[in-house]
Amino acid sequence: MNITINKSHTLHTSFTFFVCFMAALAGLLFGLDIGVIAGALPFLSIDLQITDYQKEWVVSSMMFGAAIGAFFSGWISAKFGRKFSLLVGSILFVIGSLWSAFSLNVESLVIARILLGLAVGITSYTAPLYLSEIAPEKIRGSMISMYQLMITIGILVAYLSDTAFSYYGSWRWMLGIITIPAILLFIGVLFLPGSPRWLAFHGKYQEAKKVLNMLRDSTEQVRKELNEIQDSLKIKQSGWKLFKNNNNFRRVVFLGILLQIMQQFTGMNVIMYYAPKIFDLAGFNDTVSQMWGTVCVGLVNVLATFIAIGLVDRWGRKPTLKLGFLVMSVGMIILGILLFFGINDNFQKYFSIIMLMIFIIGFAMSAGPLVWVLCSEIQPLKGRDFGITVSTATNWLANMIVGATFLTMLEIFGSSNTFLFYGLLNFTFIIITAVFVPETKNISLESIEKNLMQGKLLRNIGK
Ligand code: BGC
């Protein structure tokens, strides 16, 4: 008897682990596709003979696709299911990776990047949603930060693989190798169960029960969770109607938009996409040190994410976010000042890179994970799908604007002014956070919703 229980417990645990691993693999691919372009860009620019303007398009076409993907994924995953949506995402990952590796000109590469973007947009909406619907309650909280950790690991792996291929100058391999994890994701998703919440929503209670039986240890637990799902389904998603009629909901949708705009306008992705170029500006002019420098950026990004995971529930969201913006602001402003006076000796060279790393730490310990956490916490249940769709799409649109303007900004305003600009923006974000962002630590989502609907100031809805 005992043996049977233990065996079935192990089976449930490993199945849950497999399910979470697959969804996290989607995060890894998100990161791989963000990171890969930094190392490939210098080589493909020479090979395809493209201008700075076209480079910006190669980079930001993916974000354009992602904004569209994120916008429609709410609908796709509601109508056809989370699993279907992940399947579409993984197929697009495979096609986009192969297509970009075989692109013969810049137009074809841009189309491939839009396809990849659609994949990233769809999965970046669906994977965390699926995770939160399938993960056992006790690990649900840390799931979103873990997802961010997978993104940063994906970026790092992409930088490492770029560096390896850079010795042969083969940008096609850099872009093409991502086909392998994409195929793994596709095969894995085929074995994933449907989301019990989605199944129940579509009246398929028996199937929902079957899935929960596979994932949970006791029938008691399954029964409890099914009841909870049934209760929560009494609240119909009616985001658009709520948005039109309810000022309190509109306020929180705008807060989601604001948070994502702040995350992107920290300037983090300027470094993620153009790191080798920035090392060049700082005086590291050979490709090998630029590539290894970029790997260090990726590593610091992964490691500093652990600071956020440790602080988010202890110290809270708001102080961590403010501190992060301050750190980023200091890093960017000092870098701007150094570039203003010109980087002439080794000390200045390394000092500017230290400032760059300080900026990365500031982002990874705060805005990186916390904005995603906050955006999923502040929306009232009725308008959750709508609110998260809008904020996720905003993330990608703002991401696109930042990616599409960096080289032009360098050209028009110069490197020093560009970094000073981002530094000052980060400084204003401290004030915006103080005025508008609530603390959501240790408070139930229901209480946040109640406070919001009572008309409390946004910054007080977590009190
Ligand atoms: C952001 C991405 C960024 C990544 C860097 C994520 O939270 O949304 O735009 O590239 O963090 O680690």
Short mmCIF file of C-alpha atoms and ligand atoms in Angstrom, two decimals:
data_model
loop_
_atom_site.label_atom_id
_atom_site.label_comp_id
_atom_site.label_asym_id
_atom_site.label_seq_id
_atom_site.Cartn_x
_atom_site.Cartn_y
_atom_site.Cartn_z
CA MET A 1 0.00 0.00 0.00
CA ASN A 2 2.69 2.39 1.16
CA ILE A 3 4.77 1.55 -1.88
CA THR A 4 1.86 2.39 -4.19
CA ILE A 5 1.35 5.78 -2.55
CA ASN A 6 5.05 6.63 -2.78
CA LYS A 7 5.20 5.47 -6.37
CA SER A 8 2.20 7.54 -7.37
CA HIS A 9 3.57 10.53 -5.44
CA THR A 10 6.84 10.31 -7.37
CA LEU A 11 4.91 9.94 -10.62
CA HIS A 12 2.80 13.04 -9.90
CA THR A 13 5.85 15.05 -8.87
CA SER A 14 7.84 14.13 -11.94
CA PHE A 15 4.88 14.82 -14.21
CA THR A 16 4.36 18.26 -12.63
CA PHE A 17 8.07 18.85 -13.00
CA PHE A 18 7.91 17.91 -16.68
CA VAL A 19 4.98 20.27 -17.24
CA CYS A 20 6.75 23.19 -15.54
CA PHE A 21 9.98 22.38 -17.35
CA MET A 22 8.25 22.57 -20.72
CA ALA A 23 6.63 25.91 -19.95
CA ALA A 24 9.97 27.20 -18.70
CA LEU A 25 11.60 26.02 -21.94
CA ALA A 26 9.34 28.55 -23.63
CA GLY A 27 10.99 31.21 -21.41
CA LEU A 28 14.39 29.94 -22.48
CA LEU A 29 13.47 30.35 -26.15
CA PHE A 30 12.21 33.88 -25.41
CA GLY A 31 15.68 34.66 -24.01
CA LEU A 32 17.56 32.88 -26.80
CA ASP A 33 15.78 34.96 -29.42
CA ILE A 34 16.37 38.23 -27.55
CA GLY A 35 20.05 37.46 -27.00
CA VAL A 36 21.04 35.89 -30.28
CA ILE A 37 20.90 39.01 -32.40
CA ALA A 38 23.60 40.89 -30.45
CA GLY A 39 26.37 38.55 -31.55
CA ALA A 40 25.01 37.84 -35.02
CA LEU A 41 24.49 41.47 -35.99
CA PRO A 42 28.12 42.50 -36.60
CA PHE A 43 28.69 39.51 -38.91
CA LEU A 44 25.45 39.57 -40.84
CA SER A 45 25.77 43.33 -41.37
CA ILE A 46 29.02 42.77 -43.25
CA ASP A 47 27.75 39.74 -45.10
CA LEU A 48 24.46 41.24 -46.24
CA GLN A 49 25.94 44.76 -46.48
CA ILE A 50 23.25 46.53 -44.51
CA THR A 51 22.99 50.09 -43.21
CA ASP A 52 22.46 51.16 -39.57
CA TYR A 53 18.84 51.87 -40.35
CA GLN A 54 18.36 48.35 -41.71
CA LYS A 55 20.16 46.93 -38.67
CA GLU A 56 17.62 48.59 -36.42
CA TRP A 57 14.92 46.92 -38.45
CA VAL A 58 16.51 43.51 -38.24
CA VAL A 59 16.58 43.91 -34.44
CA SER A 60 13.17 45.44 -33.90
CA SER A 61 11.10 43.49 -36.43
CA MET A 62 11.03 40.70 -33.87
CA MET A 63 9.51 43.02 -31.26
CA PHE A 64 6.96 44.17 -33.81
CA GLY A 65 5.95 40.53 -34.38
CA ALA A 66 5.91 39.95 -30.64
CA ALA A 67 3.54 42.86 -30.01
CA ILE A 68 1.12 41.44 -32.57
CA GLY A 69 1.58 37.93 -31.20
CA ALA A 70 0.94 39.06 -27.64
CA PHE A 71 -2.12 40.98 -28.73
CA PHE A 72 -3.78 37.98 -30.37
CA SER A 73 -2.57 35.35 -27.95
CA GLY A 74 -5.21 36.28 -25.39
CA TRP A 75 -7.85 35.39 -27.94
CA ILE A 76 -6.09 32.29 -29.33
CA SER A 77 -5.42 30.81 -25.91
CA ALA A 78 -8.93 31.55 -24.68
CA LYS A 79 -10.62 30.07 -27.76
CA PHE A 80 -8.37 27.15 -28.70
CA GLY A 81 -6.60 26.51 -25.43
CA ARG A 82 -3.22 27.17 -23.85
CA LYS A 83 -1.71 23.99 -25.24
CA PHE A 84 -2.78 24.83 -28.80
CA SER A 85 -1.35 28.30 -28.40
CA LEU A 86 2.01 26.92 -27.16
CA LEU A 87 2.01 24.49 -30.08
CA VAL A 88 1.51 27.32 -32.60
CA GLY A 89 4.27 29.27 -30.84
CA SER A 90 6.72 26.37 -31.02
CA ILE A 91 6.01 25.71 -34.72
CA LEU A 92 6.63 29.40 -35.46
CA PHE A 93 9.88 29.17 -33.46
CA VAL A 94 11.07 26.30 -35.69
CA ILE A 95 10.08 27.99 -38.97
CA GLY A 96 11.43 31.39 -37.92
CA SER A 97 14.80 29.98 -36.77
CA LEU A 98 15.35 28.01 -39.98
CA TRP A 99 14.15 30.87 -42.17
CA SER A 100 16.46 33.40 -40.55
CA ALA A 101 19.44 31.05 -40.88
CA PHE A 102 18.82 30.67 -44.62
CA SER A 103 17.91 34.30 -45.38
CA LEU A 104 19.70 35.62 -48.43
CA ASN A 105 18.83 39.28 -47.99
CA VAL A 106 17.72 41.72 -45.35
CA GLU A 107 14.03 41.66 -46.38
CA SER A 108 13.84 37.91 -45.94
CA LEU A 109 15.61 38.19 -42.58
CA VAL A 110 13.12 40.80 -41.39
CA ILE A 111 10.19 38.49 -42.31
CA ALA A 112 11.86 35.61 -40.45
CA ARG A 113 12.32 37.86 -37.41
CA ILE A 114 8.65 38.87 -37.50
CA LEU A 115 7.70 35.16 -37.46
CA LEU A 116 10.03 34.60 -34.50
CA GLY A 117 8.45 37.62 -32.87
CA LEU A 118 4.96 36.13 -33.27
CA ALA A 119 6.31 33.00 -31.56
CA VAL A 120 7.83 34.99 -28.69
CA GLY A 121 4.72 37.13 -28.30
CA ILE A 122 2.40 34.14 -28.16
CA THR A 123 4.54 32.13 -25.77
CA SER A 124 5.43 35.09 -23.54
CA TYR A 125 1.73 35.49 -22.87
CA THR A 126 0.72 31.84 -22.76
CA ALA A 127 3.56 30.15 -20.86
CA PRO A 128 3.26 32.14 -17.61
CA LEU A 129 -0.53 31.84 -17.82
CA TYR A 130 -0.34 28.07 -18.32
CA LEU A 131 2.21 27.82 -15.51
CA SER A 132 0.02 29.73 -13.09
CA GLU A 133 -2.96 27.52 -13.97
CA ILE A 134 -1.16 24.22 -13.63
CA ALA A 135 1.43 24.73 -10.89
CA PRO A 136 0.49 23.62 -7.37
CA GLU A 137 -0.52 26.55 -5.16
CA LYS A 138 2.57 26.50 -2.95
CA ILE A 139 5.01 27.15 -5.78
CA ARG A 140 2.80 29.46 -7.86
CA GLY A 141 4.29 32.65 -6.40
CA SER A 142 7.89 31.97 -7.32
CA MET A 143 6.93 30.73 -10.79
CA ILE A 144 6.97 34.13 -12.51
CA SER A 145 10.40 35.05 -11.16
CA MET A 146 11.63 31.64 -12.23
CA TYR A 147 10.26 32.32 -15.68
CA GLN A 148 12.28 35.55 -15.79
CA LEU A 149 15.32 33.53 -14.67
CA MET A 150 14.83 31.23 -17.66
CA ILE A 151 14.68 34.27 -19.95
CA THR A 152 18.00 35.53 -18.63
CA ILE A 153 19.55 32.05 -18.92
CA GLY A 154 18.32 31.95 -22.54
CA ILE A 155 20.01 35.29 -23.22
CA LEU A 156 23.26 34.03 -21.66
CA VAL A 157 23.20 30.75 -23.62
CA ALA A 158 22.62 32.73 -26.82
CA TYR A 159 25.61 34.96 -26.05
CA LEU A 160 27.78 31.90 -25.36
CA SER A 161 26.75 30.17 -28.54
CA ASP A 162 27.24 33.41 -30.51
CA THR A 163 30.74 33.67 -29.08
CA ALA A 164 31.56 30.09 -30.05
CA PHE A 165 30.38 30.63 -33.62
CA SER A 166 32.00 34.06 -33.84
CA TYR A 167 35.40 32.37 -34.27
CA TYR A 168 34.10 31.16 -37.63
CA GLY A 169 32.07 34.31 -38.30
CA SER A 170 29.04 32.12 -38.99
CA TRP A 171 25.96 34.16 -38.13
CA ARG A 172 23.77 31.62 -39.95
CA TRP A 173 24.72 28.96 -37.40
CA MET A 174 24.10 31.40 -34.55
CA LEU A 175 20.53 31.95 -35.74
CA GLY A 176 19.93 28.40 -36.97
CA ILE A 177 21.04 26.50 -33.86
CA ILE A 178 17.94 27.76 -32.03
CA THR A 179 15.95 25.34 -34.18
CA ILE A 180 17.07 22.54 -31.83
CA PRO A 181 15.46 23.84 -28.59
CA ALA A 182 12.48 24.95 -30.71
CA ILE A 183 11.95 21.37 -31.94
CA LEU A 184 12.34 20.12 -28.35
CA LEU A 185 9.66 22.55 -27.24
CA PHE A 186 7.35 21.38 -30.05
CA ILE A 187 7.76 17.70 -29.15
CA GLY A 188 7.39 18.43 -25.43
CA VAL A 189 4.23 20.47 -25.88
CA LEU A 190 2.62 17.55 -27.73
CA PHE A 191 2.80 15.61 -24.45
CA LEU A 192 1.48 18.43 -22.27
CA PRO A 193 -2.00 18.10 -20.78
CA GLY A 194 -4.58 20.80 -21.40
CA SER A 195 -4.94 23.44 -18.70
CA PRO A 196 -7.56 22.22 -16.20
CA ARG A 197 -8.90 25.75 -15.85
CA TRP A 198 -9.38 26.14 -19.59
CA LEU A 199 -10.98 22.70 -19.89
CA ALA A 200 -13.41 23.49 -17.08
CA PHE A 201 -14.21 26.84 -18.64
CA HIS A 202 -15.27 25.00 -21.79
CA GLY A 203 -17.47 22.64 -19.81
CA LYS A 204 -15.07 19.68 -20.06
CA TYR A 205 -15.10 18.84 -16.34
CA GLN A 206 -14.25 15.17 -16.75
CA GLU A 207 -11.13 16.00 -18.72
CA ALA A 208 -10.15 18.73 -16.26
CA LYS A 209 -10.49 16.18 -13.46
CA LYS A 210 -8.37 13.67 -15.38
CA VAL A 211 -5.57 16.22 -15.78
CA LEU A 212 -5.67 17.21 -12.11
CA ASN A 213 -5.59 13.53 -11.16
CA MET A 214 -2.33 13.23 -13.07
CA LEU A 215 -0.84 16.33 -11.45
CA ARG A 216 -1.94 16.19 -7.81
CA ASP A 217 -1.26 13.68 -5.08
CA SER A 218 -4.68 13.12 -3.52
CA THR A 219 -8.26 12.99 -4.73
CA GLU A 220 -9.07 15.39 -1.91
CA GLN A 221 -6.75 17.97 -3.43
CA VAL A 222 -8.25 17.42 -6.88
CA ARG A 223 -11.76 17.92 -5.57
CA LYS A 224 -10.79 21.11 -3.73
CA GLU A 225 -9.10 22.58 -6.75
CA LEU A 226 -11.97 21.71 -9.10
CA ASN A 227 -14.36 23.48 -6.74
CA GLU A 228 -12.13 26.54 -6.63
CA ILE A 229 -11.94 26.59 -10.42
CA GLN A 230 -15.72 26.33 -10.65
CA ASP A 231 -16.11 29.21 -8.18
CA SER A 232 -13.70 31.44 -10.03
CA LEU A 233 -15.39 30.68 -13.35
CA LYS A 234 -18.55 32.31 -12.06
CA ILE A 235 -16.73 35.55 -12.73
CA LYS A 236 -16.90 36.01 -16.48
CA GLN A 237 -14.02 37.71 -18.28
CA SER A 238 -15.42 40.96 -19.59
CA GLY A 239 -12.35 43.13 -19.85
CA TRP A 240 -13.33 45.34 -22.76
CA LYS A 241 -16.75 46.14 -21.30
CA LEU A 242 -15.18 46.87 -17.94
CA PHE A 243 -12.58 49.08 -19.62
CA LYS A 244 -15.29 51.13 -21.31
CA ASN A 245 -17.46 51.50 -18.24
CA ASN A 246 -15.28 51.43 -15.19
CA ASN A 247 -12.83 54.19 -14.40
CA ASN A 248 -11.13 52.20 -11.65
CA PHE A 249 -10.32 49.40 -14.06
CA ARG A 250 -9.05 51.91 -16.64
CA ARG A 251 -6.68 53.30 -14.04
CA VAL A 252 -5.13 49.93 -13.37
CA VAL A 253 -4.85 49.08 -17.08
CA PHE A 254 -2.90 52.32 -17.49
CA LEU A 255 -0.74 51.39 -14.53
CA GLY A 256 0.13 48.12 -16.32
CA ILE A 257 0.99 50.11 -19.46
CA LEU A 258 3.09 52.57 -17.44
CA LEU A 259 5.00 49.78 -15.67
CA GLN A 260 5.91 48.11 -18.95
CA ILE A 261 6.92 51.39 -20.58
CA MET A 262 9.18 52.10 -17.60
CA GLN A 263 10.70 48.62 -17.81
CA GLN A 264 11.60 49.08 -21.47
CA PHE A 265 12.72 52.71 -21.27
CA THR A 266 15.28 51.83 -18.63
CA GLY A 267 17.30 51.13 -21.77
CA MET A 268 18.05 47.52 -20.79
CA ASN A 269 17.45 46.15 -24.24
CA VAL A 270 19.77 48.68 -25.83
CA ILE A 271 22.45 46.67 -24.04
CA MET A 272 20.84 43.29 -24.72
CA TYR A 273 20.76 43.90 -28.49
CA TYR A 274 23.77 46.11 -29.06
CA ALA A 275 26.21 44.99 -26.33
CA PRO A 276 29.17 44.43 -28.69
CA LYS A 277 28.62 47.90 -30.12
CA ILE A 278 28.67 49.41 -26.61
CA PHE A 279 31.91 47.59 -25.80
CA ASP A 280 33.27 49.10 -29.00
CA LEU A 281 32.25 52.60 -27.81
CA ALA A 282 33.99 51.89 -24.49
CA GLY A 283 37.24 51.21 -26.30
CA PHE A 284 37.18 47.42 -26.72
CA ASN A 285 37.70 47.36 -30.44
CA ASP A 286 38.40 43.72 -31.24
CA THR A 287 35.56 41.28 -31.82
CA VAL A 288 36.86 38.65 -29.39
CA SER A 289 36.80 40.94 -26.34
CA GLN A 290 33.46 42.37 -27.45
CA MET A 291 31.98 38.88 -27.59
CA TRP A 292 33.38 37.81 -24.20
CA GLY A 293 32.30 41.12 -22.69
CA THR A 294 28.80 40.40 -23.95
CA VAL A 295 28.91 36.97 -22.27
CA CYS A 296 29.79 38.71 -18.96
CA VAL A 297 26.75 40.97 -19.41
CA GLY A 298 24.59 37.87 -19.81
CA LEU A 299 26.10 36.19 -16.76
CA VAL A 300 25.64 39.24 -14.52
CA ASN A 301 22.04 39.44 -15.72
CA VAL A 302 21.35 35.83 -14.64
CA LEU A 303 23.10 36.15 -11.27
CA ALA A 304 21.47 39.44 -10.30
CA THR A 305 18.02 37.98 -10.99
CA PHE A 306 18.55 35.88 -7.84
CA ILE A 307 18.70 39.12 -5.82
CA ALA A 308 15.16 39.88 -6.99
CA ILE A 309 13.95 36.37 -6.21
CA GLY A 310 15.32 36.79 -2.68
CA LEU A 311 14.04 40.33 -2.09
CA VAL A 312 10.63 40.36 -3.73
CA ASP A 313 8.66 38.75 -0.91
CA ARG A 314 10.80 39.99 1.98
CA TRP A 315 11.61 43.59 1.15
CA GLY A 316 8.64 44.13 -1.13
CA ARG A 317 8.16 45.25 -4.71
CA LYS A 318 8.21 49.00 -4.31
CA PRO A 319 11.49 49.62 -2.43
CA THR A 320 13.26 47.07 -4.63
CA LEU A 321 11.96 48.79 -7.75
CA LYS A 322 12.98 52.26 -6.54
CA LEU A 323 16.46 51.05 -5.58
CA GLY A 324 16.81 49.34 -8.96
CA PHE A 325 15.92 52.52 -10.88
CA LEU A 326 18.41 54.47 -8.75
CA VAL A 327 21.19 51.98 -9.46
CA MET A 328 20.38 52.02 -13.19
CA SER A 329 20.28 55.79 -13.25
CA VAL A 330 23.70 56.08 -11.58
CA GLY A 331 25.23 53.49 -13.94
CA MET A 332 23.92 55.15 -17.09
CA ILE A 333 24.73 58.73 -16.03
CA ILE A 334 28.33 57.92 -15.07
CA LEU A 335 28.74 56.00 -18.33
CA GLY A 336 27.40 59.04 -20.22
CA ILE A 337 29.82 61.37 -18.42
CA LEU A 338 32.77 59.06 -19.16
CA LEU A 339 31.84 58.96 -22.84
CA PHE A 340 31.48 62.76 -22.82
CA PHE A 341 35.09 63.26 -21.76
CA GLY A 342 36.32 60.45 -23.99
CA ILE A 343 37.66 57.08 -22.90
CA ASN A 344 41.43 57.32 -23.17
CA ASP A 345 43.15 54.87 -20.86
CA ASN A 346 42.65 51.36 -19.52
CA PHE A 347 41.30 52.56 -16.18
CA GLN A 348 38.51 54.54 -17.87
CA LYS A 349 37.85 51.62 -20.20
CA TYR A 350 37.26 49.17 -17.35
CA PHE A 351 35.48 51.73 -15.22
CA SER A 352 32.92 52.30 -17.97
CA ILE A 353 32.31 48.56 -18.22
CA ILE A 354 31.83 48.36 -14.45
CA MET A 355 29.16 51.07 -14.81
CA LEU A 356 27.51 49.02 -17.54
CA MET A 357 27.45 45.97 -15.24
CA ILE A 358 26.04 48.05 -12.39
CA PHE A 359 23.23 49.08 -14.68
CA ILE A 360 22.55 45.42 -15.55
CA ILE A 361 22.47 44.50 -11.84
CA GLY A 362 20.00 47.35 -11.23
CA PHE A 363 17.66 46.02 -13.91
CA ALA A 364 17.89 42.32 -13.10
CA MET A 365 17.28 42.87 -9.38
CA SER A 366 14.23 45.05 -9.97
CA ALA A 367 12.35 46.07 -13.11
CA GLY A 368 13.17 42.85 -15.00
CA PRO A 369 11.16 40.41 -12.90
CA LEU A 370 9.13 42.83 -10.76
CA VAL A 371 7.24 44.49 -13.57
CA TRP A 372 5.96 41.09 -14.72
CA VAL A 373 5.07 40.17 -11.14
CA LEU A 374 3.20 43.46 -10.54
CA CYS A 375 1.37 43.33 -13.87
CA SER A 376 -0.03 39.91 -13.00
CA GLU A 377 -1.07 41.00 -9.50
CA ILE A 378 -2.83 44.31 -10.00
CA GLN A 379 -5.58 43.34 -12.48
CA PRO A 380 -9.01 42.52 -11.10
CA LEU A 381 -10.18 38.99 -11.91
CA LYS A 382 -12.87 40.05 -14.35
CA GLY A 383 -10.45 42.00 -16.49
CA ARG A 384 -7.30 39.91 -16.01
CA ASP A 385 -7.01 38.53 -19.54
CA PHE A 386 -7.62 41.96 -21.04
CA GLY A 387 -5.30 43.81 -18.65
CA ILE A 388 -2.41 41.37 -19.09
CA THR A 389 -2.86 41.30 -22.88
CA VAL A 390 -2.63 45.09 -23.01
CA SER A 391 0.41 45.32 -20.74
CA THR A 392 2.26 42.48 -22.51
CA ALA A 393 1.63 44.04 -25.93
CA THR A 394 2.87 47.37 -24.52
CA ASN A 395 6.06 45.67 -23.36
CA TRP A 396 6.81 44.58 -26.92
CA LEU A 397 5.83 47.87 -28.56
CA ALA A 398 8.04 49.86 -26.20
CA ASN A 399 10.76 47.25 -26.69
CA MET A 400 10.49 47.81 -30.43
CA ILE A 401 10.76 51.59 -30.11
CA VAL A 402 13.89 51.31 -27.95
CA GLY A 403 15.48 48.78 -30.32
CA ALA A 404 14.54 50.74 -33.43
CA THR A 405 15.95 54.08 -32.30
CA PHE A 406 19.23 53.35 -30.51
CA LEU A 407 21.62 53.52 -33.47
CA THR A 408 19.86 56.59 -34.84
CA MET A 409 20.11 58.24 -31.42
CA LEU A 410 23.84 57.50 -31.32
CA GLU A 411 24.15 59.04 -34.77
CA ILE A 412 22.13 62.19 -34.05
CA PHE A 413 22.82 62.93 -30.37
CA GLY A 414 26.10 61.08 -29.81
CA SER A 415 26.76 58.19 -27.41
CA SER A 416 27.24 60.33 -24.32
CA ASN A 417 23.91 62.16 -24.64
CA THR A 418 22.09 58.94 -25.45
CA PHE A 419 23.24 57.29 -22.21
CA LEU A 420 22.61 60.48 -20.21
CA PHE A 421 19.08 60.51 -21.62
CA TYR A 422 18.39 56.96 -20.41
CA GLY A 423 20.05 57.79 -17.08
CA LEU A 424 17.71 60.73 -16.51
CA LEU A 425 14.70 58.68 -17.56
CA ASN A 426 15.59 56.11 -14.90
CA PHE A 427 15.78 58.88 -12.36
CA THR A 428 12.26 60.08 -13.18
CA PHE A 429 11.05 56.47 -12.85
CA ILE A 430 11.96 56.59 -9.14
CA ILE A 431 9.50 59.44 -8.71
CA ILE A 432 6.82 57.82 -10.87
CA THR A 433 7.17 54.62 -8.84
CA ALA A 434 6.83 56.53 -5.58
CA VAL A 435 3.68 58.28 -6.79
CA PHE A 436 1.81 55.54 -8.68
CA VAL A 437 3.07 52.05 -7.88
CA PRO A 438 1.42 50.09 -5.04
CA GLU A 439 3.16 47.65 -2.69
CA THR A 440 1.57 44.25 -3.27
CA LYS A 441 3.61 42.15 -0.86
CA ASN A 442 1.69 39.99 1.61
CA ILE A 443 -1.76 40.95 0.44
CA SER A 444 -4.33 38.76 -1.28
CA LEU A 445 -5.32 39.53 -4.84
CA GLU A 446 -8.91 39.85 -3.66
CA SER A 447 -7.99 42.68 -1.27
CA ILE A 448 -6.06 44.51 -3.98
CA GLU A 449 -9.12 44.27 -6.19
CA LYS A 450 -11.43 45.51 -3.45
CA ASN A 451 -9.22 48.54 -2.74
CA LEU A 452 -8.99 49.39 -6.42
CA MET A 453 -12.72 49.21 -6.97
CA GLN A 454 -13.34 51.37 -3.90
CA GLY A 455 -11.44 54.09 -5.72
CA LYS A 456 -8.31 54.18 -3.52
CA LEU A 457 -5.23 55.88 -4.96
CA LEU A 458 -3.24 53.45 -7.10
CA ARG A 459 -0.29 53.59 -4.73
CA ASN A 460 -2.55 52.57 -1.85
CA ILE A 461 -4.37 49.61 -3.40
CA GLY A 462 -1.95 47.21 -1.71
CA LYS A 463 -2.62 48.57 1.78
C1 BGC B 1 12.25 42.11 -20.35
C2 BGC B 1 13.00 41.93 -21.63
C3 BGC B 1 14.48 41.95 -21.34
C4 BGC B 1 14.83 40.89 -20.32
C5 BGC B 1 16.29 41.00 -19.95
C6 BGC B 1 12.64 41.00 -19.40
O1 BGC B 1 11.95 41.18 -18.21
O2 BGC B 1 10.86 42.10 -20.59
O3 BGC B 1 12.64 42.98 -22.50
O4 BGC B 1 15.21 41.71 -22.50
O5 BGC B 1 14.04 41.06 -19.18
O6 BGC B 1 16.65 40.11 -18.94
#
